[in-house]
Amino acid sequence: MSTYPPIGEQLDDFESAREEGRRKMDWALQHMPILRELREQFRESKPLAGQTIGMAMHVEAKTANLVELLALGGAEVAITGCNPLSTHDDVSAALDANDDITSYAKRGVGEDDYYAAIESVVDHEPTITVDDGMDMVYAIHEDYPELIDTIVGGAEETTTGVHRLRAMDDDGELRYPVFAVNDTPMKRLFDNVHGTGESSLATIAMTTNLSYAGKNVVVAGYGYCGKGVAKKAAGQNANVIVTEVEPRRALEAHMEGYDVMPMNEAAEIGDVFVTTTGNRDVITREDFEVMDDGVLLANAGHFDVEIDLDALSDLAVDEYEARDGVRAYEMADGRRLNVIAEGRLVNLASPIALGHPVEVMDQSFGIQAVCVRELVEHGEEYDAGVHDVPDDLDREVAEIKLDAEGVDIDSLTETQAEYMDSWSHGT
Ligand code: NAI
């Protein structure tokens, strides 16, 4: 049993924190038509009655509305953060004040408390897990395998979590079904691309009070997130440079009109660096050695391993907080290299970070909610392993959103549907 307490037992000013957190949640909910629609449905039919949901996610206002939706659906929910720097304590307090929810998330916890909080969530004996990065699934498989028999399934939010789950699945180690929420169109085409692009760039600009116009912005990795960062940086008049290891992605970036080159060449000319690879050691010592004075280094990938901060610290003769959320590393020759948000995912970990725009998370969390409902209603149809989100669930969420936006679309006529299904029509 973990002794790590809920946030309600940790904050002196719990009441005022709770009120401020509620205000943030209310604002977000006004702009989340999908979650509002699902709230109506869940409140009415209580599809999650009797379930206990254990969550490790970025605890801020948008996530909080998902958590409350799951509780409205009849579940008991226990949640903690999935990154030591992304929690908003006031939002965590607002959640913890709900009788059906216990929140252990607290900003700025050290490694021991981070994992102790995950343990506290697991102590609730979840029947469903919802993760962003796979820490909850990992903790259960490693330390609490006895819970697995009663777990119906899980849902995973991000690329890195899905990578880890697929690796676990390939090794035959994943012992319950998990939906790859990240990979479904309603999530990945919007959250990873537009969400990461907009919120990472906005956070870097706000944290530093600097502009992109006329600068060389180096984007490491041209996957879904990298595409978003590159496109939005170009839209703010930056010259975009892409680094890649995958030839087709590199070619895509080249055909999009961006400069493509190895990191060590980009390091010589870049002004702002944003890593989006989900990999480690993407910017390393040999890159720091050739960078200009004043460069900004930020990571938008899930873990803080993309920029080699140990090597940077090693090279530095001095380190200091240049601004809130900006740590300057001064080199022997006087150059200052500035790391934002400790190299943790910048759009959530910078002191002023708010994460993705609300509209985008409405979609991602709409998918999370229908996946949890699917596990309760049809969990026995899914074997242990990683599963794509069923297409009809993805469409359901898209339809709610289009409806909310007042956008009508055509539908196939019977003849068209037949034509599309047929292989016998030729020229
Ligand atoms: P992705 O798999 O579509 O793209 C990653 C790209 O990085 C690939 O094209 C890969 O070839 C490239 N890459 C790998 N190693 C590299 C290296 N050493 N140098 C250059 N390129 C390299 O993944 P996606 O969806 O773009 O996600 C990337 C990361 O961002 C993941 O860690 C994911 O969890 C995280 N993420 C962060 C979000 C945020 O809010 N900041 C939101 C969504 C995802």
Short mmCIF file of C-alpha atoms and ligand atoms in Angstrom, two decimals:
data_model
loop_
_atom_site.label_atom_id
_atom_site.label_comp_id
_atom_site.label_asym_id
_atom_site.label_seq_id
_atom_site.Cartn_x
_atom_site.Cartn_y
_atom_site.Cartn_z
CA MET A 1 0.00 0.00 0.00
CA SER A 2 1.31 3.43 -0.89
CA THR A 3 1.10 6.16 1.73
CA TYR A 4 1.28 8.94 -0.87
CA PRO A 5 -1.76 11.16 -0.13
CA PRO A 6 -4.33 12.78 -2.43
CA ILE A 7 -3.75 16.46 -3.26
CA GLY A 8 -6.57 17.40 -0.86
CA GLU A 9 -4.30 16.37 2.01
CA GLN A 10 -1.30 18.22 0.57
CA LEU A 11 -2.52 21.76 -0.10
CA ASP A 12 -2.97 24.37 2.65
CA ASP A 13 -5.25 26.52 0.48
CA PHE A 14 -7.34 23.64 -0.86
CA GLU A 15 -10.61 25.62 -1.01
CA SER A 16 -9.29 28.50 -3.12
CA ALA A 17 -7.28 26.10 -5.30
CA ARG A 18 -10.42 24.04 -5.89
CA GLU A 19 -12.40 27.11 -6.96
CA GLU A 20 -9.72 28.29 -9.38
CA GLY A 21 -9.40 24.79 -10.81
CA ARG A 22 -13.16 24.63 -11.32
CA ARG A 23 -13.06 28.00 -13.14
CA LYS A 24 -10.41 26.65 -15.53
CA MET A 25 -12.45 23.48 -16.12
CA ASP A 26 -15.63 25.45 -16.82
CA TRP A 27 -13.87 27.60 -19.41
CA ALA A 28 -12.47 24.53 -21.17
CA LEU A 29 -15.81 22.73 -21.11
CA GLN A 30 -17.50 25.64 -22.90
CA HIS A 31 -15.26 24.80 -25.86
CA MET A 32 -15.59 21.00 -25.69
CA PRO A 33 -18.83 20.15 -27.51
CA ILE A 34 -17.90 16.47 -27.86
CA LEU A 35 -17.38 15.99 -24.12
CA ARG A 36 -20.56 17.97 -23.43
CA GLU A 37 -22.59 15.68 -25.69
CA LEU A 38 -21.02 12.58 -24.11
CA ARG A 39 -21.72 14.01 -20.63
CA GLU A 40 -25.43 14.04 -21.46
CA GLN A 41 -25.29 10.46 -22.68
CA PHE A 42 -23.12 9.17 -19.83
CA ARG A 43 -25.12 10.97 -17.13
CA GLU A 44 -28.29 9.38 -18.49
CA SER A 45 -27.16 5.80 -19.13
CA LYS A 46 -24.26 5.35 -16.63
CA PRO A 47 -22.34 3.00 -18.95
CA LEU A 48 -19.35 2.81 -16.58
CA ALA A 49 -21.25 1.91 -13.40
CA GLY A 50 -19.25 -0.37 -11.12
CA GLN A 51 -15.90 0.29 -12.85
CA THR A 52 -12.78 1.75 -11.24
CA ILE A 53 -10.62 3.73 -13.64
CA GLY A 54 -6.93 4.34 -12.88
CA MET A 55 -5.38 7.17 -14.87
CA ALA A 56 -1.91 8.68 -15.37
CA MET A 57 -2.32 11.78 -17.53
CA HIS A 58 -1.37 15.46 -17.71
CA VAL A 59 -3.69 16.85 -15.04
CA GLU A 60 -4.96 20.17 -16.35
CA ALA A 61 -8.36 21.58 -17.20
CA LYS A 62 -9.12 19.63 -20.38
CA THR A 63 -8.09 16.26 -18.93
CA ALA A 64 -10.11 17.11 -15.84
CA ASN A 65 -13.25 17.34 -17.97
CA LEU A 66 -12.56 13.83 -19.29
CA VAL A 67 -12.07 12.57 -15.73
CA GLU A 68 -15.34 14.12 -14.64
CA LEU A 69 -17.11 12.67 -17.67
CA LEU A 70 -15.93 9.17 -16.69
CA ALA A 71 -17.15 9.75 -13.13
CA LEU A 72 -20.50 10.99 -14.46
CA GLY A 73 -20.69 7.74 -16.39
CA GLY A 74 -20.75 5.89 -13.07
CA ALA A 75 -17.06 5.07 -12.54
CA GLU A 76 -14.88 5.67 -9.53
CA VAL A 77 -11.74 7.40 -10.84
CA ALA A 78 -8.23 7.70 -9.37
CA ILE A 79 -5.73 9.85 -11.23
CA THR A 80 -2.15 11.08 -11.05
CA GLY A 81 0.13 12.97 -13.43
CA CYS A 82 2.17 11.48 -16.26
CA ASN A 83 4.88 14.12 -16.04
CA PRO A 84 6.23 15.76 -12.88
CA LEU A 85 5.92 19.25 -14.36
CA SER A 86 2.59 19.24 -16.20
CA THR A 87 0.09 19.19 -13.32
CA HIS A 88 -2.02 22.22 -12.45
CA ASP A 89 -2.48 21.85 -8.70
CA ASP A 90 -5.71 23.87 -8.67
CA VAL A 91 -7.28 21.58 -11.28
CA SER A 92 -6.04 18.54 -9.38
CA ALA A 93 -7.75 20.00 -6.27
CA ALA A 94 -11.02 20.56 -8.15
CA LEU A 95 -11.00 16.90 -9.20
CA ASP A 96 -10.15 15.65 -5.73
CA ALA A 97 -13.12 17.58 -4.34
CA ASN A 98 -15.46 15.33 -6.37
CA ASP A 99 -16.66 12.38 -4.23
CA ASP A 100 -16.16 9.92 -7.08
CA ILE A 101 -12.63 11.08 -7.93
CA THR A 102 -9.32 10.91 -6.04
CA SER A 103 -6.45 12.96 -7.49
CA TYR A 104 -2.85 12.41 -6.42
CA ALA A 105 -1.35 14.72 -9.07
CA LYS A 106 0.92 17.49 -7.82
CA ARG A 107 3.24 19.72 -9.79
CA GLY A 108 7.00 19.51 -9.28
CA VAL A 109 7.15 16.18 -7.44
CA GLY A 110 10.47 14.33 -7.33
CA GLU A 111 10.93 10.90 -8.88
CA ASP A 112 10.07 8.96 -5.71
CA ASP A 113 6.79 10.82 -5.15
CA TYR A 114 5.95 10.57 -8.86
CA TYR A 115 6.04 6.78 -8.69
CA ALA A 116 4.49 6.66 -5.19
CA ALA A 117 1.49 8.56 -6.62
CA ILE A 118 1.15 5.97 -9.39
CA GLU A 119 1.19 3.28 -6.69
CA SER A 120 -1.56 5.13 -4.81
CA VAL A 121 -3.71 5.04 -7.95
CA VAL A 122 -3.03 1.32 -8.41
CA ASP A 123 -4.12 0.77 -4.78
CA HIS A 124 -7.67 1.62 -5.95
CA GLU A 125 -7.50 -1.66 -7.95
CA PRO A 126 -8.52 -0.27 -11.33
CA THR A 127 -10.58 -2.36 -13.71
CA ILE A 128 -9.67 0.00 -16.58
CA THR A 129 -6.47 2.03 -17.13
CA VAL A 130 -6.09 5.25 -19.08
CA ASP A 131 -2.49 6.25 -19.71
CA ASP A 132 -0.43 8.91 -21.43
CA GLY A 133 3.00 7.30 -21.82
CA MET A 134 2.21 3.82 -20.44
CA ASP A 135 3.47 4.32 -16.88
CA MET A 136 0.28 2.87 -15.35
CA VAL A 137 0.25 -0.27 -17.53
CA TYR A 138 3.94 -0.74 -16.77
CA ALA A 139 3.49 -0.37 -12.99
CA ILE A 140 0.63 -2.89 -12.98
CA HIS A 141 2.49 -5.50 -15.05
CA GLU A 142 5.74 -5.07 -13.08
CA ASP A 143 4.50 -4.70 -9.52
CA TYR A 144 0.82 -5.67 -9.30
CA PRO A 145 0.31 -8.57 -11.74
CA GLU A 146 -2.37 -9.97 -9.42
CA LEU A 147 -4.69 -7.15 -10.60
CA ILE A 148 -4.51 -8.16 -14.26
CA ASP A 149 -7.24 -10.81 -14.09
CA THR A 150 -9.84 -8.21 -13.11
CA ILE A 151 -8.70 -5.53 -15.58
CA VAL A 152 -11.06 -5.22 -18.55
CA GLY A 153 -8.65 -3.17 -20.63
CA GLY A 154 -6.94 0.15 -21.15
CA ALA A 155 -6.52 3.11 -23.47
CA GLU A 156 -3.26 4.88 -24.36
CA GLU A 157 -3.07 8.51 -25.40
CA THR A 158 0.34 9.14 -26.98
CA THR A 159 2.78 7.88 -29.63
CA THR A 160 5.51 6.98 -27.14
CA GLY A 161 3.05 5.03 -24.98
CA VAL A 162 1.77 3.13 -28.03
CA HIS A 163 5.39 2.37 -29.09
CA ARG A 164 6.13 0.98 -25.64
CA LEU A 165 2.90 -1.05 -25.64
CA ARG A 166 3.58 -2.51 -29.09
CA ALA A 167 7.11 -3.49 -27.97
CA MET A 168 5.60 -5.15 -24.90
CA ASP A 169 2.97 -6.86 -27.06
CA ASP A 170 5.64 -8.12 -29.52
CA ASP A 171 7.45 -9.69 -26.58
CA GLY A 172 4.20 -11.39 -25.51
CA GLU A 173 4.23 -9.44 -22.23
CA LEU A 174 1.08 -7.30 -22.55
CA ARG A 175 -1.61 -9.14 -20.66
CA TYR A 176 -4.76 -7.12 -21.30
CA PRO A 177 -6.25 -5.29 -24.29
CA VAL A 178 -5.29 -1.64 -24.78
CA PHE A 179 -6.69 0.76 -27.39
CA ALA A 180 -4.08 2.78 -29.30
CA VAL A 181 -6.03 6.03 -29.02
CA ASN A 182 -3.01 7.91 -30.39
CA ASP A 183 -3.16 6.16 -33.74
CA THR A 184 -6.77 6.83 -34.64
CA PRO A 185 -7.45 9.61 -37.20
CA MET A 186 -9.61 11.74 -34.88
CA LYS A 187 -6.65 11.96 -32.51
CA ARG A 188 -3.41 11.81 -34.47
CA LEU A 189 -4.37 14.02 -37.42
CA PHE A 190 -5.43 16.83 -35.11
CA ASP A 191 -3.82 16.51 -31.67
CA ASN A 192 -0.30 15.52 -32.79
CA VAL A 193 -0.23 17.82 -35.82
CA HIS A 194 -2.19 20.97 -34.93
CA GLY A 195 -2.11 20.62 -31.15
CA THR A 196 1.62 20.02 -30.82
CA GLY A 197 2.44 22.52 -33.57
CA GLU A 198 0.42 25.36 -32.13
CA SER A 199 0.97 24.82 -28.42
CA SER A 200 4.71 24.08 -28.59
CA LEU A 201 5.45 27.17 -30.64
CA ALA A 202 3.12 29.37 -28.61
CA THR A 203 4.68 28.15 -25.35
CA ILE A 204 8.25 28.74 -26.54
CA ALA A 205 7.33 32.24 -27.72
CA MET A 206 5.52 33.12 -24.49
CA THR A 207 8.21 31.64 -22.24
CA THR A 208 11.00 33.57 -23.99
CA ASN A 209 9.08 36.61 -25.31
CA LEU A 210 10.87 36.03 -28.65
CA SER A 211 9.68 35.81 -32.26
CA TYR A 212 10.16 33.22 -35.01
CA ALA A 213 10.14 35.65 -37.94
CA GLY A 214 13.34 35.43 -39.96
CA LYS A 215 14.81 32.74 -37.69
CA ASN A 216 16.07 29.28 -38.55
CA VAL A 217 13.76 26.87 -36.71
CA VAL A 218 15.15 23.33 -36.63
CA VAL A 219 12.51 20.60 -36.24
CA ALA A 220 13.93 17.20 -35.32
CA GLY A 221 11.66 14.43 -36.62
CA TYR A 222 9.11 14.90 -39.40
CA GLY A 223 6.38 12.67 -38.00
CA TYR A 224 2.90 13.86 -37.06
CA CYS A 225 4.15 16.29 -34.39
CA GLY A 226 7.10 17.48 -36.45
CA LYS A 227 4.84 18.22 -39.42
CA GLY A 228 2.68 20.41 -37.22
CA VAL A 229 5.61 22.29 -35.71
CA ALA A 230 7.22 22.80 -39.14
CA LYS A 231 4.03 24.03 -40.80
CA LYS A 232 3.11 26.46 -38.03
CA ALA A 233 6.70 27.76 -37.74
CA ALA A 234 6.74 28.41 -41.50
CA GLY A 235 3.39 30.19 -41.03
CA GLN A 236 5.13 32.52 -38.60
CA ASN A 237 7.78 33.42 -41.20
CA ALA A 238 10.56 31.16 -39.93
CA ASN A 239 12.94 29.34 -42.23
CA VAL A 240 12.29 25.71 -41.32
CA ILE A 241 15.03 23.07 -41.26
CA VAL A 242 14.06 19.42 -40.74
CA THR A 243 16.25 16.58 -39.48
CA GLU A 244 15.15 12.96 -39.99
CA VAL A 245 16.42 9.38 -39.94
CA GLU A 246 13.60 7.92 -42.05
CA PRO A 247 14.17 8.47 -45.81
CA ARG A 248 10.50 8.83 -46.83
CA ARG A 249 9.73 11.29 -44.09
CA ALA A 250 12.87 13.24 -45.04
CA LEU A 251 11.73 13.29 -48.66
CA GLU A 252 8.28 14.48 -47.66
CA ALA A 253 9.87 17.39 -45.78
CA HIS A 254 12.10 18.18 -48.76
CA MET A 255 9.11 18.18 -51.16
CA GLU A 256 7.25 20.43 -48.74
CA GLY A 257 10.01 22.96 -49.37
CA TYR A 258 11.90 22.70 -46.08
CA ASP A 259 15.68 22.39 -45.83
CA VAL A 260 16.64 18.88 -44.75
CA MET A 261 20.06 18.10 -43.27
CA PRO A 262 21.77 16.16 -40.47
CA MET A 263 21.45 17.61 -36.96
CA ASN A 264 25.12 18.48 -36.72
CA GLU A 265 24.84 20.74 -39.80
CA ALA A 266 21.55 22.22 -38.59
CA ALA A 267 23.20 22.88 -35.22
CA GLU A 268 25.58 25.35 -36.85
CA ILE A 269 22.82 27.55 -38.26
CA GLY A 270 19.72 26.98 -36.11
CA ASP A 271 18.25 29.63 -33.82
CA VAL A 272 15.41 27.58 -32.30
CA PHE A 273 15.45 23.78 -31.97
CA VAL A 274 12.34 21.69 -31.32
CA THR A 275 12.70 17.91 -30.96
CA THR A 276 9.66 15.77 -31.81
CA THR A 277 11.12 12.31 -32.37
CA GLY A 278 10.09 10.21 -29.36
CA ASN A 279 13.72 9.03 -29.49
CA ARG A 280 16.73 9.74 -27.27
CA ASP A 281 20.00 11.67 -27.79
CA VAL A 282 18.74 13.68 -30.73
CA ILE A 283 20.74 16.81 -29.83
CA THR A 284 24.10 15.90 -28.31
CA ARG A 285 27.52 17.23 -27.28
CA GLU A 286 28.90 17.60 -30.81
CA ASP A 287 25.83 19.70 -31.68
CA PHE A 288 26.13 21.95 -28.61
CA GLU A 289 29.77 22.55 -29.52
CA VAL A 290 28.86 24.25 -32.82
CA MET A 291 25.70 26.14 -31.81
CA ASP A 292 25.47 29.94 -31.81
CA ASP A 293 25.16 32.10 -28.74
CA GLY A 294 21.52 32.54 -27.66
CA VAL A 295 19.94 29.47 -29.27
CA LEU A 296 16.70 28.10 -27.79
CA LEU A 297 16.42 24.36 -27.19
CA ALA A 298 13.02 22.79 -26.59
CA ASN A 299 11.60 19.29 -26.63
CA ALA A 300 8.03 18.39 -27.64
CA GLY A 301 8.52 14.61 -27.48
CA HIS A 302 7.07 12.64 -24.59
CA PHE A 303 10.19 12.02 -22.46
CA ASP A 304 13.01 14.37 -21.49
CA VAL A 305 15.69 12.33 -23.25
CA GLU A 306 15.82 14.02 -26.66
CA ILE A 307 18.25 16.79 -25.64
CA ASP A 308 21.34 15.41 -23.87
CA LEU A 309 21.25 17.68 -20.83
CA ASP A 310 24.01 15.78 -19.02
CA ALA A 311 26.42 16.52 -21.85
CA LEU A 312 25.28 20.14 -21.95
CA SER A 313 25.79 20.50 -18.22
CA ASP A 314 29.21 18.92 -18.59
CA LEU A 315 30.24 21.45 -21.22
CA ALA A 316 28.88 24.45 -19.29
CA VAL A 317 31.07 26.61 -17.06
CA ASP A 318 27.98 28.23 -15.57
CA GLU A 319 24.22 27.54 -15.39
CA TYR A 320 21.47 29.90 -14.31
CA GLU A 321 17.73 30.61 -14.70
CA ALA A 322 17.65 33.24 -17.44
CA ARG A 323 13.86 33.57 -17.13
CA ASP A 324 11.10 31.46 -15.60
CA GLY A 325 11.29 28.20 -17.49
CA VAL A 326 14.54 29.08 -19.32
CA ARG A 327 17.85 27.68 -18.08
CA ALA A 328 20.98 29.18 -19.65
CA TYR A 329 24.07 27.01 -20.00
CA GLU A 330 27.14 29.19 -20.49
CA MET A 331 30.05 27.73 -22.43
CA ALA A 332 33.73 28.48 -21.80
CA ASP A 333 33.80 30.72 -24.89
CA GLY A 334 30.87 32.79 -23.58
CA ARG A 335 28.06 31.27 -25.74
CA ARG A 336 24.76 30.79 -23.90
CA LEU A 337 22.53 27.87 -24.91
CA ASN A 338 19.02 28.17 -23.45
CA VAL A 339 16.98 25.12 -22.53
CA ILE A 340 13.25 25.57 -22.06
CA ALA A 341 11.28 23.65 -19.42
CA GLU A 342 14.19 21.39 -18.46
CA GLY A 343 13.94 19.60 -21.81
CA ARG A 344 10.58 18.14 -20.79
CA LEU A 345 7.70 18.35 -23.24
CA VAL A 346 7.59 22.07 -23.63
CA ASN A 347 3.91 22.66 -24.30
CA LEU A 348 3.00 21.12 -20.96
CA ALA A 349 6.02 21.56 -18.71
CA SER A 350 6.94 25.24 -19.15
CA PRO A 351 5.67 27.34 -16.21
CA ILE A 352 3.16 29.15 -18.43
CA ALA A 353 2.25 26.08 -20.50
CA LEU A 354 -1.41 25.26 -21.08
CA GLY A 355 -1.01 22.21 -23.31
CA HIS A 356 -2.92 21.76 -26.55
CA PRO A 357 -5.79 24.02 -27.54
CA VAL A 358 -9.07 22.98 -25.95
CA GLU A 359 -10.82 22.13 -29.24
CA VAL A 360 -8.13 19.60 -30.12
CA MET A 361 -8.24 17.85 -26.76
CA ASP A 362 -12.02 17.66 -27.00
CA GLN A 363 -11.48 15.26 -29.89
CA SER A 364 -8.71 13.22 -28.25
CA PHE A 365 -10.64 12.87 -25.01
CA GLY A 366 -13.89 12.15 -26.83
CA ILE A 367 -12.07 9.14 -28.29
CA GLN A 368 -10.76 8.17 -24.84
CA ALA A 369 -14.29 8.24 -23.42
CA VAL A 370 -15.86 6.11 -26.16
CA CYS A 371 -12.97 3.63 -25.88
CA VAL A 372 -13.56 3.24 -22.14
CA ARG A 373 -17.28 2.73 -22.84
CA GLU A 374 -16.38 0.12 -25.51
CA LEU A 375 -14.18 -1.78 -23.03
CA VAL A 376 -17.03 -1.96 -20.53
CA GLU A 377 -19.63 -2.95 -23.12
CA HIS A 378 -17.57 -5.30 -25.33
CA GLY A 379 -14.28 -5.84 -23.47
CA GLU A 380 -14.53 -9.62 -23.72
CA GLU A 381 -14.30 -9.36 -27.54
CA TYR A 382 -10.73 -8.02 -27.34
CA ASP A 383 -7.72 -10.28 -26.69
CA ALA A 384 -4.72 -9.10 -24.70
CA GLY A 385 -2.64 -6.80 -26.90
CA VAL A 386 -2.75 -3.43 -28.67
CA HIS A 387 -5.94 -2.68 -30.63
CA ASP A 388 -6.86 0.01 -33.12
CA VAL A 389 -9.80 2.17 -32.12
CA PRO A 390 -12.82 0.70 -33.97
CA ASP A 391 -13.61 2.86 -37.00
CA ASP A 392 -17.25 3.35 -36.02
CA LEU A 393 -16.15 4.93 -32.71
CA ASP A 394 -13.78 7.30 -34.53
CA ARG A 395 -16.60 8.28 -36.90
CA GLU A 396 -19.05 8.72 -34.01
CA VAL A 397 -16.78 11.35 -32.45
CA ALA A 398 -16.19 13.07 -35.82
CA GLU A 399 -19.93 13.27 -36.39
CA ILE A 400 -20.59 14.83 -32.99
CA LYS A 401 -17.93 17.45 -33.72
CA LEU A 402 -19.18 18.27 -37.23
CA ASP A 403 -22.68 18.58 -35.86
CA ALA A 404 -21.48 20.95 -33.12
CA GLU A 405 -19.64 23.04 -35.71
CA GLY A 406 -22.77 23.17 -37.89
CA VAL A 407 -20.95 21.49 -40.79
CA ASP A 408 -23.07 19.32 -43.11
CA ILE A 409 -21.49 16.77 -45.43
CA ASP A 410 -22.74 14.63 -48.30
CA SER A 411 -23.52 10.96 -47.89
CA LEU A 412 -23.02 8.18 -50.39
CA THR A 413 -26.02 7.28 -52.55
CA GLU A 414 -26.83 3.59 -52.75
CA THR A 415 -25.38 3.47 -56.26
CA GLN A 416 -22.19 5.14 -55.13
CA ALA A 417 -21.80 2.78 -52.16
CA GLU A 418 -22.30 -0.19 -54.46
CA TYR A 419 -19.80 1.23 -56.98
CA MET A 420 -17.14 1.76 -54.30
CA ASP A 421 -17.58 -1.81 -53.05
CA SER A 422 -17.42 -3.39 -56.48
CA TRP A 423 -14.35 -4.66 -58.32
CA SER A 424 -16.12 -5.36 -61.64
CA HIS A 425 -16.32 -1.80 -63.04
CA GLY A 426 -13.59 -1.04 -65.57
CA THR A 427 -13.15 1.59 -68.27
P1 NAI B 1 6.00 9.83 -35.25
O1 NAI B 1 6.47 8.42 -35.09
O2 NAI B 1 4.93 10.15 -36.24
O3 NAI B 1 7.28 10.76 -35.63
C1 NAI B 1 8.54 10.68 -35.07
C2 NAI B 1 9.56 10.97 -36.19
O4 NAI B 1 10.86 11.14 -35.63
C3 NAI B 1 9.67 9.81 -37.22
O5 NAI B 1 9.47 10.32 -38.53
C4 NAI B 1 11.07 9.28 -36.99
O6 NAI B 1 11.66 8.79 -38.19
C5 NAI B 1 11.80 10.52 -36.49
N1 NAI B 1 13.02 10.23 -35.74
C6 NAI B 1 13.28 9.20 -34.87
N2 NAI B 1 14.53 9.32 -34.40
C7 NAI B 1 15.07 10.43 -34.96
C8 NAI B 1 16.34 11.08 -34.84
N3 NAI B 1 17.31 10.59 -34.06
N4 NAI B 1 16.54 12.22 -35.56
C9 NAI B 1 15.58 12.72 -36.36
N5 NAI B 1 14.36 12.15 -36.51
C10 NAI B 1 14.12 11.02 -35.80
O7 NAI B 1 5.60 10.32 -33.80
P2 NAI B 1 4.72 11.60 -33.38
O8 NAI B 1 3.29 11.23 -33.31
O9 NAI B 1 5.14 12.75 -34.19
O10 NAI B 1 5.19 11.77 -31.85
C11 NAI B 1 6.52 12.18 -31.56
C12 NAI B 1 6.69 12.33 -30.03
O11 NAI B 1 5.84 13.38 -29.56
C13 NAI B 1 6.29 11.11 -29.22
O12 NAI B 1 7.17 11.02 -28.10
C14 NAI B 1 4.89 11.43 -28.75
O13 NAI B 1 4.52 10.70 -27.61
C15 NAI B 1 5.02 12.91 -28.49
N6 NAI B 1 3.79 13.68 -28.51
C16 NAI B 1 3.86 14.87 -27.85
C17 NAI B 1 2.76 15.68 -27.78
C18 NAI B 1 2.85 16.95 -27.04
O14 NAI B 1 1.83 17.43 -26.56
N7 NAI B 1 4.02 17.56 -26.93
C19 NAI B 1 1.46 15.30 -28.42
C20 NAI B 1 1.53 14.06 -29.18
C21 NAI B 1 2.66 13.30 -29.21
#
